[in-house]
Amino acid sequence: MKQKTPLLRNSGLQTLISSLFCIILGLLIGYLALLVINAEGAWTAITNVIKNYMTYPTAPARMKYLGTTLAKTAPLLMCSLSVLFAYKAGLFNIGVAGQYTLGAAASLFCALNLGLPWYVCLLAAIVIGAISAAICGALRAFCNVNVVISGIMLNWISLYSTNVLLQTVKESTGKDTIRLVKQHADSILPTLGMDKWFSNNQYVTIGIPIAILVAVLVWVILEKTKLGYELKATGNNLNAAKYCGMKENSNIILTMIISGALAGLGAALYYLSDIEPWNVNSSSVPGMGFNGIAAAFLGGLSPIGSIFSSYFIQHITLGGGYVDLSHYCAQISDLISAMIIYLCGFVLFFKTFINGRLDKHEEKRAHKAQALEAAQNTEGGKK
Amino acid sequence: MVLLLQYTLIFASVLLLVALGGCVSEHSGVINLGLEGIMVMGALGGALVMRFVPYSSATAGFGERILMFLLVFLASVALGMLFSMLLAVASVSFKADQTIVGTAMNLLGTALATVVVKSMNTAINPNDHSSEISYIEPKKAFLSNIGKFELNWFVVVAVVMLVICFIMLYKTRFGLRLRACGEHPQAADSVGINVYKMRYLGVLISGFLGGLGGITYITAGVSVWKFENGVAGFGFLALAVMIFGAWHPFKIAGAAVLFGMFRALGNVYNGIGFLKDLKIPSAVYLMLPYIVSLIVLAFTSKNSKAPKAEGIPYDKGQR
Amino acid sequence: MENQYAIEMLNITKRFPGIIANDNITLQLRKGEIHALLGENGAGKSTLMSVLFGLYQPEEGIIKKDGEVVKINDPNDANRLGIGMVHQHFKLVECFSVLDNIILGVEPTTAGGILQKDEARKKVIELSEQYGLQVDPDAIIEDITVGMQQRTEILKMLYRDNEILIFDEPTAVLTPQEIEELMQIMKNLAAEGKSILFISHKLNEIMEVADRCSVLRKGKYIGTVDICNTTKEELSRMMVGRDVEFVVHKEPAKPGDVVLDVQGLTVASKTHPKDAVRDVSFKVRRGEIVCIAGIDGNGQTELVYGLSGLEPAKHGTITMCDKNITKMPIRKRSVMGMSHIPEDRHKHGLVLDYSLENNIVLQRYFEPEFTNPMGFLKKGNIRKYAERLIETYDVRSGQGPITMARAMSGGNQQKAIIAREIDKDPELLIAVQPTRGLDVGAIEFIHKQIVAQRDAGKAVLLVSLELDEVMSLSDRILVMYEGEIVGELDPKKTTVEELGLYMAGAKRTEVQ
């Protein structure tokens, strides 16, 4: 007997509902924080966060800043893919921020110091990200080191190394690296004319389509291939993976290599669009990696979901810049993102809760149906 | 050399306090990856007290110094514990993934502290958009000079906490029950111990100690703190110290001194002749504690003495 | 008139989503008696006990203590009423001492909460002398024998002055001699006026020690009988609902070529400096079932890990089908014809968050039938293959091949593993406790499959802790004790008692 399963049983829909729930609650808490700081302008501030580029009055300006948001979404999407790919294999790659940092170092160094074309710079960033993550993976596989702790340690090591390395390509005055457009424009990612669509926003490069393509690729790897089958099995049950002869240690390292490569690529997509230089006095790793964690979980750990969640996180992060700075600060967006990650921790509970309610509901219905059947049977017997 | 000792002691105290916090929490069965965020909040609490309670080192008597110290202590502890409730509620009551929640708390701690300090600064002076709090004067309340050596009272607090933690974990009824919850919660439950309550307490104590670690960290060597920077991975270094110290208070203390020394080198290498002559870039010294901890973890993680049930949410229904 | 019952559970009903775990069950325990509670796995025994301990609240029914209705909300209430239990899986903190485990929850302290262990130690020593329960109060649990751990559990109850003692499947982990000892202890306790509830599915033990027996089946109460007026056969009929064959029907074995040849195998231990398997040698031939018998924890697990490649061999050689496989990776051994039904189906056997079909191809997903040369999975073939196995081996689940393994019952999970391992058409089948925790129907099915494999000319290595299974299924028995094979026995010529002496290390003969 096949029963129609209720729509709410669909795990994709449950994920969507819980993500929306996280977003609404996160924004609400952000709003409350704004209210506490200054009640008068709080509503305008939160709507500005949500509006982001829509706060501009003219359409061309809006398009231009939509372009900027998209350009900054591409690296975030890569970071979130990096996080979710590792997470599917049971590894929490918090080191994504450090791998991203090293990616920035490699791409900018290759571009500014060695004067290499963009695709070589891109490759360099991918390789260095992969190597750094492989260290994490190897420590986990052979020495049983917790990836979260080793990831954080590598984040700091990466940050200081990057600062040292990029000292060599710094502007003579100030703390920033030289802009690519001044030094070596060949290293900038091609725009393929897409900049025209966004009011000549030169930061709209092939980075955006590349990121989306990679997201689809990651989905295919995870869902359709033997590799994905093995990695997910390793993530779900390491012992079972070992038992059936998967090479669990090389799988862990391979996962981290791919994850790190994605993070490195993300950094290249950002810094090779010349949208921002690197500050060689940075005292913390860029927030992109940590926002990647938020986007990965908010996207329900699905590569396709990540495309949307990355956009959303980037959207409100930039939206934070539009609050009235005489009362508030842009970090209100960080607060909202952090809150969203926190709430994502409850998603499992939320799903269990929905399923529990559905179970109870179904049981009640089954009872009723049974009782009805019994009643009909006795009646039938009388006749 | 006195300076090296002084900095080693203060950084070791930070690591010791926070690692003890992690240790108590893990003995109760909850992995606390949110220590970094707890430290930031503890630091914020103490810094706010120092910012707003009037104090002048020139006129203050001993009683006022004690009062200032107590207020700072209480504010740090209170905010640390309050913030740790985020972990307790999520991971104990709602069985959330402790890694996600811990990570979120670290980001949240820094973001929240930044927002609070920035809006406070902006409210006081509309042109001030910094996330800094300065506490040069009030900090002197709990510094004592012994010859050339400057003793931060929180170093003493750390030593006291070490002894208290040891007694609490291994000599009291509470400690026995707490450790039972981290090793075998079903066994604890079967003899009528409330596992949820013990885990809440374990996390709260780690909030207490993490908060103290936070205020100690920002009063180590500096008198101005920029809250955007968080606490530079010290919460995670403390976890490395805890693993190296095999979840035992005294071994943790030893590990903390070792790590504290590597961190202190970054502050004082310029004053040590032969290190200065090596002309190693300062970034290397900054990286040193993290590199050392990676190496140490690589050698000590294989045979982990971690509490057996840590990280696994306890569910009464599942036996 | 004085009430004759220590505890009464009257008309208890407890429902869970989808099932009625306890359906109108009544259990009355007299003072000073040993009362057996008999039922298969899944009959509702554990649920009933959880109700008694306040872990679950029943929808209907009441509990009476000494004739008074009582309300039990949590284990503390049960404790206060003097009810104590030795759980099947001991509730002992492994890194604590015996004494710490005994006092946990009722610790004597000073006013400041500092532990005062001296008096407690004295009381424990007194109790252990009074009831003949020999333990060392300061030993650490992970260092002592299972028997001593069980005595610690019993002392835990006595230390709390419990009057009603519940033993949940207490003999599963003991040697026949230790079981004998436990039976004596239980009789002593009853003679001292304690009331004992003995939960078991082993009829022999119930017949030996109990005064009365209550039987549950599929959540329903079947009845209570006096042991002196009943027989083993009647009890088993009550338990299963039909006549059960105690013997497995099989023809005499016709051993052929050697398939597995183990020489001097040594496997290191993860927890102890001493090796878990020491210098073990044996052979398994086509068409025979060789059984490794022994008490849990004597190196059987590690022996299988060594054979399957989950742990490396320290010394010695393993030869399968005339090939040296000692250093061969797990996958290669499997492809060469080794199938392995693992001891712990949740730890090794299944990826619980994978669908049934994905679990069914776990050993074969990489074959050209299921993966194309580009590395893409052939989902259609996987579905077809899974559907065939589900049909052939009668694996039941809610949604067929797409059911999550987690959502399946234990018996069907085990059937899926057995289907997967047998359908590989192996040369050698290693089955480790293949029937653990299953009901009689599933056990019969699995036994038949194993015998069928033998008759098809496969070599079968069976590791089992259940003596009945060992005696009825095997063609040869090898007994393991402390990592060594201490004897080879012919099941037709030996007795359970003799087997027990080997298992306890009291007797040994040189093998080969």
Tab-separated table of C-alpha atoms in Angstrom, chain C residues 124-474:
chain	number	residue	atom	x	y	z
C	124	VAL	CA	31.207	-1.765	50.581
C	125	ILE	CA	33.718	-4.195	52.043
C	126	GLU	CA	31.162	-5.357	54.618
C	127	LEU	CA	28.498	-5.893	51.973
C	128	SER	CA	30.855	-7.739	49.675
C	129	GLU	CA	31.737	-10.129	52.502
C	130	GLN	CA	28.126	-10.593	53.566
C	131	TYR	CA	26.933	-11.647	50.086
C	132	GLY	CA	30.120	-13.200	48.775
C	133	LEU	CA	30.627	-10.499	46.146
C	134	GLN	CA	34.370	-10.229	45.897
C	135	VAL	CA	35.599	-6.868	44.537
C	136	ASP	CA	38.514	-4.482	45.016
C	137	PRO	CA	36.943	-1.096	45.852
C	138	ASP	CA	39.902	0.871	44.511
C	139	ALA	CA	40.338	-0.931	41.196
C	140	ILE	CA	39.494	1.037	38.046
C	141	ILE	CA	36.521	-0.385	36.134
C	142	GLU	CA	38.281	-0.679	32.769
C	143	ASP	CA	40.968	-2.871	34.350
C	144	ILE	CA	38.702	-5.487	35.951
C	145	THR	CA	36.853	-8.503	34.571
C	146	VAL	CA	33.282	-8.417	33.364
C	147	GLY	CA	32.284	-10.624	36.269
C	148	MET	CA	33.702	-8.145	38.749
C	149	GLN	CA	31.996	-5.284	36.923
C	150	GLN	CA	28.720	-7.102	37.359
C	151	ARG	CA	29.408	-7.583	41.068
C	152	THR	CA	30.041	-3.831	41.230
C	153	GLU	CA	26.600	-3.273	39.748
C	154	ILE	CA	25.039	-5.585	42.327
C	155	LEU	CA	26.877	-3.809	45.142
C	156	LYS	CA	25.565	-0.517	43.777
C	157	MET	CA	22.056	-1.757	44.524
C	158	LEU	CA	22.949	-3.226	47.914
C	159	TYR	CA	24.793	-0.057	48.952
C	160	ARG	CA	21.538	1.821	48.393
C	161	ASP	CA	19.699	-0.768	50.543
C	162	ASN	CA	17.483	-1.664	47.602
C	163	GLU	CA	14.893	-4.340	48.342
C	164	ILE	CA	13.778	-5.005	44.790
C	165	LEU	CA	16.593	-6.079	42.506
C	166	ILE	CA	16.192	-6.284	38.755
C	167	PHE	CA	18.653	-8.205	36.602
C	168	ASP	CA	18.386	-7.378	32.898
C	169	GLU	CA	19.837	-10.201	30.773
C	170	PRO	CA	22.686	-10.587	33.235
C	171	THR	CA	24.215	-13.752	31.831
C	172	ALA	CA	24.935	-12.653	28.268
C	173	VAL	CA	28.491	-11.665	29.092
C	174	LEU	CA	29.401	-14.464	31.513
C	175	THR	CA	30.991	-17.902	31.216
C	176	PRO	CA	28.870	-20.894	32.191
C	177	GLN	CA	30.831	-21.103	35.434
C	178	GLU	CA	30.301	-17.413	36.192
C	179	ILE	CA	26.618	-17.879	35.366
C	180	GLU	CA	26.510	-20.677	37.911
C	181	GLU	CA	28.059	-18.326	40.452
C	182	LEU	CA	25.562	-15.561	39.639
C	183	MET	CA	22.642	-17.964	40.049
C	184	GLN	CA	23.956	-18.789	43.511
C	185	ILE	CA	24.300	-15.098	44.357
C	186	MET	CA	20.721	-14.482	43.251
C	187	LYS	CA	19.485	-17.341	45.422
C	188	ASN	CA	21.440	-15.948	48.385
C	189	LEU	CA	19.936	-12.524	47.863
C	190	ALA	CA	16.414	-13.959	47.719
C	191	ALA	CA	17.088	-15.951	50.862
C	192	GLU	CA	18.079	-12.702	52.616
C	193	GLY	CA	14.640	-11.364	51.774
C	194	LYS	CA	15.378	-9.397	48.584
C	195	SER	CA	12.829	-9.661	45.785
C	196	ILE	CA	14.372	-10.359	42.420
C	197	LEU	CA	13.118	-9.761	38.896
C	198	PHE	CA	15.166	-11.701	36.388
C	199	ILE	CA	14.785	-10.610	32.763
C	200	SER	CA	15.940	-13.191	30.279
C	201	HIS	CA	15.225	-15.050	27.088
C	202	LYS	CA	17.295	-18.067	28.145
C	203	LEU	CA	14.943	-20.830	29.204
C	204	ASN	CA	17.537	-23.042	30.907
C	205	GLU	CA	18.519	-20.310	33.320
C	206	ILE	CA	14.926	-19.433	34.106
C	207	MET	CA	14.130	-23.078	34.780
C	208	GLU	CA	17.078	-23.304	37.128
C	209	VAL	CA	16.745	-20.222	39.252
C	210	ALA	CA	13.263	-18.714	39.091
C	211	ASP	CA	10.196	-19.390	41.237
C	212	ARG	CA	7.679	-17.948	38.814
C	213	CYS	CA	7.797	-16.606	35.284
C	214	SER	CA	5.771	-13.967	33.420
C	215	VAL	CA	5.829	-14.012	29.651
C	216	LEU	CA	5.471	-11.120	27.185
C	217	ARG	CA	5.046	-11.382	23.438
C	218	LYS	CA	4.911	-8.504	20.969
C	219	GLY	CA	3.975	-6.050	23.692
C	220	LYS	CA	1.201	-8.228	25.095
C	221	TYR	CA	0.991	-10.040	28.427
C	222	ILE	CA	0.711	-13.796	27.846
C	223	GLY	CA	0.612	-15.140	31.383
C	224	THR	CA	2.408	-16.062	34.582
C	225	VAL	CA	3.327	-19.634	35.502
C	226	ASP	CA	4.954	-21.412	38.434
C	227	ILE	CA	8.270	-22.831	37.319
C	228	CYS	CA	7.717	-26.097	39.207
C	229	ASN	CA	4.583	-26.759	37.125
C	230	THR	CA	5.926	-25.985	33.698
C	231	THR	CA	8.393	-27.142	31.081
C	232	LYS	CA	10.897	-25.460	28.828
C	233	GLU	CA	8.752	-26.271	25.823
C	234	GLU	CA	5.684	-24.619	27.295
C	235	LEU	CA	7.599	-21.473	28.173
C	236	SER	CA	9.041	-21.263	24.692
C	237	ARG	CA	5.616	-21.699	23.165
C	238	MET	CA	4.340	-18.850	25.315
C	239	MET	CA	7.272	-16.684	24.305
C	240	VAL	CA	7.163	-17.231	20.549
C	241	GLY	CA	3.551	-18.170	20.006
C	242	ARG	CA	4.377	-21.403	18.188
C	243	ASP	CA	6.597	-24.434	18.555
C	244	VAL	CA	10.230	-23.576	18.125
C	245	GLU	CA	12.853	-25.932	16.862
C	246	PHE	CA	15.823	-25.778	19.153
C	247	VAL	CA	18.100	-27.458	16.666
C	248	VAL	CA	19.119	-26.268	13.246
C	249	HIS	CA	18.595	-28.929	10.623
C	250	LYS	CA	21.710	-29.613	8.662
C	251	GLU	CA	23.429	-32.469	6.949
C	252	PRO	CA	26.867	-33.526	8.148
C	253	ALA	CA	29.602	-31.296	6.751
C	254	LYS	CA	31.621	-32.347	3.736
C	255	PRO	CA	34.787	-30.296	4.125
C	256	GLY	CA	36.745	-29.633	0.930
C	257	ASP	CA	39.848	-27.566	0.126
C	258	VAL	CA	41.312	-25.129	2.592
C	259	VAL	CA	40.034	-21.620	1.852
C	260	LEU	CA	41.416	-19.717	4.811
C	261	ASP	CA	44.723	-20.585	6.414
C	262	VAL	CA	45.869	-18.491	9.355
C	263	GLN	CA	49.349	-19.039	10.739
C	264	GLY	CA	50.701	-17.435	13.893
C	265	LEU	CA	48.483	-14.350	13.622
C	266	THR	CA	49.087	-11.642	16.217
C	267	VAL	CA	47.033	-8.446	16.371
C	268	ALA	CA	47.854	-5.557	18.671
C	269	SER	CA	45.268	-4.181	21.077
C	270	LYS	CA	43.997	-0.612	20.911
C	271	THR	CA	43.515	-0.279	24.641
C	272	HIS	CA	46.101	-2.520	26.256
C	273	PRO	CA	49.835	-2.981	25.891
C	274	LYS	CA	49.213	-6.741	25.661
C	275	ASP	CA	48.342	-8.026	22.182
C	276	ALA	CA	44.654	-8.760	21.698
C	277	VAL	CA	45.279	-11.782	19.454
C	278	ARG	CA	48.346	-13.889	20.134
C	279	ASP	CA	49.887	-16.385	17.767
C	280	VAL	CA	46.634	-17.834	16.462
C	281	SER	CA	46.651	-20.568	13.799
C	282	PHE	CA	43.720	-22.365	12.185
C	283	LYS	CA	42.218	-23.391	8.873
C	284	VAL	CA	38.723	-23.139	7.411
C	285	ARG	CA	37.706	-25.422	4.540
C	286	ARG	CA	34.995	-25.293	1.915
C	287	GLY	CA	31.692	-26.684	3.115
C	288	GLU	CA	32.236	-26.295	6.839
C	289	ILE	CA	31.192	-23.861	9.507
C	290	VAL	CA	33.996	-23.165	11.933
C	291	CYS	CA	32.900	-21.315	15.005
C	292	ILE	CA	35.050	-19.134	17.213
C	293	ALA	CA	33.539	-19.383	20.678
C	294	GLY	CA	34.549	-17.425	23.722
C	295	ILE	CA	33.452	-14.808	26.180
C	296	ASP	CA	33.158	-11.297	24.830
C	297	GLY	CA	36.462	-9.455	24.830
C	298	ASN	CA	38.852	-12.372	24.453
C	299	GLY	CA	40.222	-11.225	21.121
C	300	GLN	CA	37.463	-12.390	18.754
C	301	THR	CA	36.742	-8.866	17.571
C	302	GLU	CA	40.391	-8.137	16.897
C	303	LEU	CA	40.875	-11.508	15.202
C	304	VAL	CA	38.155	-10.611	12.719
C	305	TYR	CA	39.606	-7.117	12.296
C	306	GLY	CA	42.918	-8.757	11.454
C	307	LEU	CA	41.350	-11.163	8.969
C	308	SER	CA	39.283	-8.489	7.236
C	309	GLY	CA	42.094	-5.931	7.192
C	310	LEU	CA	40.495	-3.381	9.538
C	311	GLU	CA	43.562	-3.770	11.755
C	312	PRO	CA	47.042	-4.695	10.553
C	313	ALA	CA	48.563	-8.029	11.539
C	314	LYS	CA	51.561	-7.660	13.811
C	315	HIS	CA	52.971	-11.086	13.039
C	316	GLY	CA	51.874	-14.134	11.128
C	317	THR	CA	50.365	-14.825	7.750
C	318	ILE	CA	46.842	-15.066	6.426
C	319	THR	CA	46.325	-17.101	3.277
C	320	MET	CA	43.056	-17.136	1.372
C	321	CYS	CA	42.553	-19.371	-1.661
C	322	ASP	CA	46.329	-19.967	-1.770
C	323	LYS	CA	47.153	-16.277	-1.898
C	324	ASN	CA	48.950	-14.486	0.888
C	325	ILE	CA	46.558	-11.677	1.864
C	326	THR	CA	48.315	-10.573	5.072
C	327	LYS	CA	49.153	-7.109	3.771
C	328	MET	CA	46.348	-6.796	1.264
C	329	PRO	CA	44.006	-3.793	1.580
C	330	ILE	CA	40.397	-4.360	2.631
C	331	ARG	CA	38.913	-3.725	-0.795
C	332	LYS	CA	41.138	-6.320	-2.463
C	333	ARG	CA	40.281	-8.966	0.100
C	334	SER	CA	36.625	-8.282	-0.486
C	335	VAL	CA	36.966	-8.490	-4.256
C	336	MET	CA	38.931	-11.743	-3.885
C	337	GLY	CA	35.936	-13.324	-2.192
C	338	MET	CA	35.878	-12.424	1.478
C	339	SER	CA	32.499	-11.391	2.834
C	340	HIS	CA	32.199	-9.977	6.310
C	341	ILE	CA	29.015	-9.627	8.324
C	342	PRO	CA	30.308	-7.243	10.978
C	343	GLU	CA	29.751	-7.478	14.698
C	344	ASP	CA	28.274	-4.008	15.012
C	345	ARG	CA	25.891	-3.220	12.187
C	346	HIS	CA	25.613	0.445	13.126
C	347	LYS	CA	29.327	1.001	13.509
C	348	HIS	CA	30.600	-0.879	10.467
C	349	GLY	CA	27.772	-2.483	8.571
C	350	LEU	CA	25.647	0.422	7.438
C	351	VAL	CA	25.782	4.072	6.560
C	352	LEU	CA	22.667	4.925	8.522
C	353	ASP	CA	21.943	8.142	6.647
C	354	TYR	CA	22.183	6.418	3.281
C	355	SER	CA	19.193	4.843	1.611
C	356	LEU	CA	18.736	1.102	1.631
C	357	GLU	CA	19.780	0.834	-2.022
C	358	ASN	CA	22.975	2.768	-1.416
C	359	ASN	CA	23.751	0.478	1.495
C	360	ILE	CA	23.089	-2.596	-0.572
C	361	VAL	CA	25.753	-1.643	-3.110
C	362	LEU	CA	28.257	-0.629	-0.416
C	363	GLN	CA	30.609	-3.490	-1.318
C	364	ARG	CA	30.053	-3.295	-5.071
C	365	TYR	CA	29.356	0.318	-6.064
C	366	PHE	CA	32.725	0.579	-7.824
C	367	GLU	CA	32.066	-2.350	-10.149
C	368	PRO	CA	31.409	-1.566	-13.832
C	369	GLU	CA	27.813	-2.626	-13.288
C	370	PHE	CA	27.251	0.364	-10.998
C	371	THR	CA	29.837	2.959	-12.038
C	372	ASN	CA	30.705	3.979	-15.552
C	373	PRO	CA	34.318	4.620	-16.628
C	374	MET	CA	33.838	8.365	-16.121
C	375	GLY	CA	33.130	7.823	-12.449
C	376	PHE	CA	29.384	8.446	-12.617
C	377	LEU	CA	27.047	6.130	-10.718
C	378	LYS	CA	24.548	4.115	-12.727
C	379	LYS	CA	21.530	4.833	-10.560
C	380	GLY	CA	19.155	2.686	-12.620
C	381	ASN	CA	21.259	-0.425	-12.164
C	382	ILE	CA	21.658	0.261	-8.464
C	383	ARG	CA	17.885	0.475	-8.088
C	384	LYS	CA	17.313	-2.748	-10.021
C	385	TYR	CA	19.943	-4.627	-8.050
C	386	ALA	CA	18.582	-3.366	-4.739
C	387	GLU	CA	15.042	-4.339	-5.673
C	388	ARG	CA	16.171	-7.851	-6.539
C	389	LEU	CA	17.942	-8.327	-3.200
C	390	ILE	CA	15.090	-6.824	-1.222
C	391	GLU	CA	12.755	-9.308	-2.916
C	392	THR	CA	15.022	-12.356	-2.555
C	393	TYR	CA	15.961	-11.821	1.073
C	394	ASP	CA	12.628	-10.369	2.199
C	395	VAL	CA	14.060	-7.110	3.523
C	396	ARG	CA	11.140	-5.054	4.755
C	397	SER	CA	11.098	-1.281	4.986
C	398	GLY	CA	8.722	1.654	4.738
C	399	GLN	CA	9.594	2.935	1.286
C	400	GLY	CA	11.593	0.131	-0.315
C	401	PRO	CA	14.975	0.949	-1.827
C	402	ILE	CA	14.832	4.634	-0.914
C	403	THR	CA	14.146	4.076	2.798
C	404	MET	CA	16.855	5.509	5.015
C	405	ALA	CA	18.716	2.688	6.730
C	406	ARG	CA	18.208	4.540	10.014
C	407	ALA	CA	14.455	4.153	9.720
C	408	MET	CA	14.573	0.342	9.430
C	409	SER	CA	14.173	-2.208	12.204
C	410	GLY	CA	17.260	-3.994	13.498
C	411	GLY	CA	16.246	-7.311	12.006
C	412	ASN	CA	15.733	-5.862	8.555
C	413	GLN	CA	18.970	-3.894	8.745
C	414	GLN	CA	20.758	-7.149	9.502
C	415	LYS	CA	18.932	-8.905	6.655
C	416	ALA	CA	20.081	-6.194	4.270
C	417	ILE	CA	23.690	-6.691	5.346
C	418	ILE	CA	23.420	-10.450	5.006
C	419	ALA	CA	21.842	-10.092	1.571
C	420	ARG	CA	24.664	-7.806	0.507
C	421	GLU	CA	27.413	-10.062	1.797
C	422	ILE	CA	25.963	-13.355	0.589
C	423	ASP	CA	24.945	-12.088	-2.820
C	424	LYS	CA	28.568	-11.195	-3.498
C	425	ASP	CA	29.020	-14.953	-3.890
C	426	PRO	CA	32.021	-15.123	-1.577
C	427	GLU	CA	34.595	-17.861	-1.091
C	428	LEU	CA	34.769	-17.137	2.602
C	429	LEU	CA	31.942	-15.783	4.751
C	430	ILE	CA	32.917	-14.285	8.087
C	431	ALA	CA	29.839	-13.776	10.238
C	432	VAL	CA	30.275	-12.092	13.601
C	433	GLN	CA	27.345	-12.436	16.006
C	434	PRO	CA	24.963	-12.361	13.069
C	435	THR	CA	21.853	-12.812	15.218
C	436	ARG	CA	22.571	-10.435	18.066
C	437	GLY	CA	19.494	-8.638	19.285
C	438	LEU	CA	17.102	-10.234	16.795
C	439	ASP	CA	13.843	-12.093	17.345
C	440	VAL	CA	13.363	-15.799	16.828
C	441	GLY	CA	11.971	-15.507	13.311
C	442	ALA	CA	14.924	-13.493	12.076
C	443	ILE	CA	17.369	-15.787	13.853
C	444	GLU	CA	15.905	-18.834	12.119
C	445	PHE	CA	16.146	-17.097	8.756
C	446	ILE	CA	19.776	-16.137	9.272
C	447	HIS	CA	20.775	-19.583	10.506
C	448	LYS	CA	19.214	-21.132	7.414
C	449	GLN	CA	21.137	-18.740	5.167
C	450	ILE	CA	24.428	-19.565	6.849
C	451	VAL	CA	23.869	-23.312	6.535
C	452	ALA	CA	22.864	-22.810	2.890
C	453	GLN	CA	26.138	-21.037	2.240
C	454	ARG	CA	28.038	-23.945	3.756
C	455	ASP	CA	26.106	-26.423	1.666
C	456	ALA	CA	26.891	-24.357	-1.433
C	457	GLY	CA	30.538	-25.068	-0.766
C	458	LYS	CA	31.577	-21.839	0.913
C	459	ALA	CA	33.868	-21.660	3.871
C	460	VAL	CA	32.124	-20.092	6.849
C	461	LEU	CA	33.796	-18.597	9.902
C	462	LEU	CA	31.237	-17.811	12.579
C	463	VAL	CA	32.014	-15.808	15.688
C	464	SER	CA	29.360	-16.116	18.352
C	465	LEU	CA	28.877	-15.518	22.055
C	466	GLU	CA	25.621	-17.484	22.215
C	467	LEU	CA	26.403	-21.007	23.320
C	468	ASP	CA	23.218	-22.422	21.801
C	469	GLU	CA	24.154	-20.958	18.455
C	470	VAL	CA	27.692	-22.287	18.720
C	471	MET	CA	26.530	-25.792	19.560
C	472	SER	CA	23.801	-26.030	16.956
C	473	LEU	CA	25.357	-24.317	13.964
C	474	SER	CA	29.041	-25.203	13.921
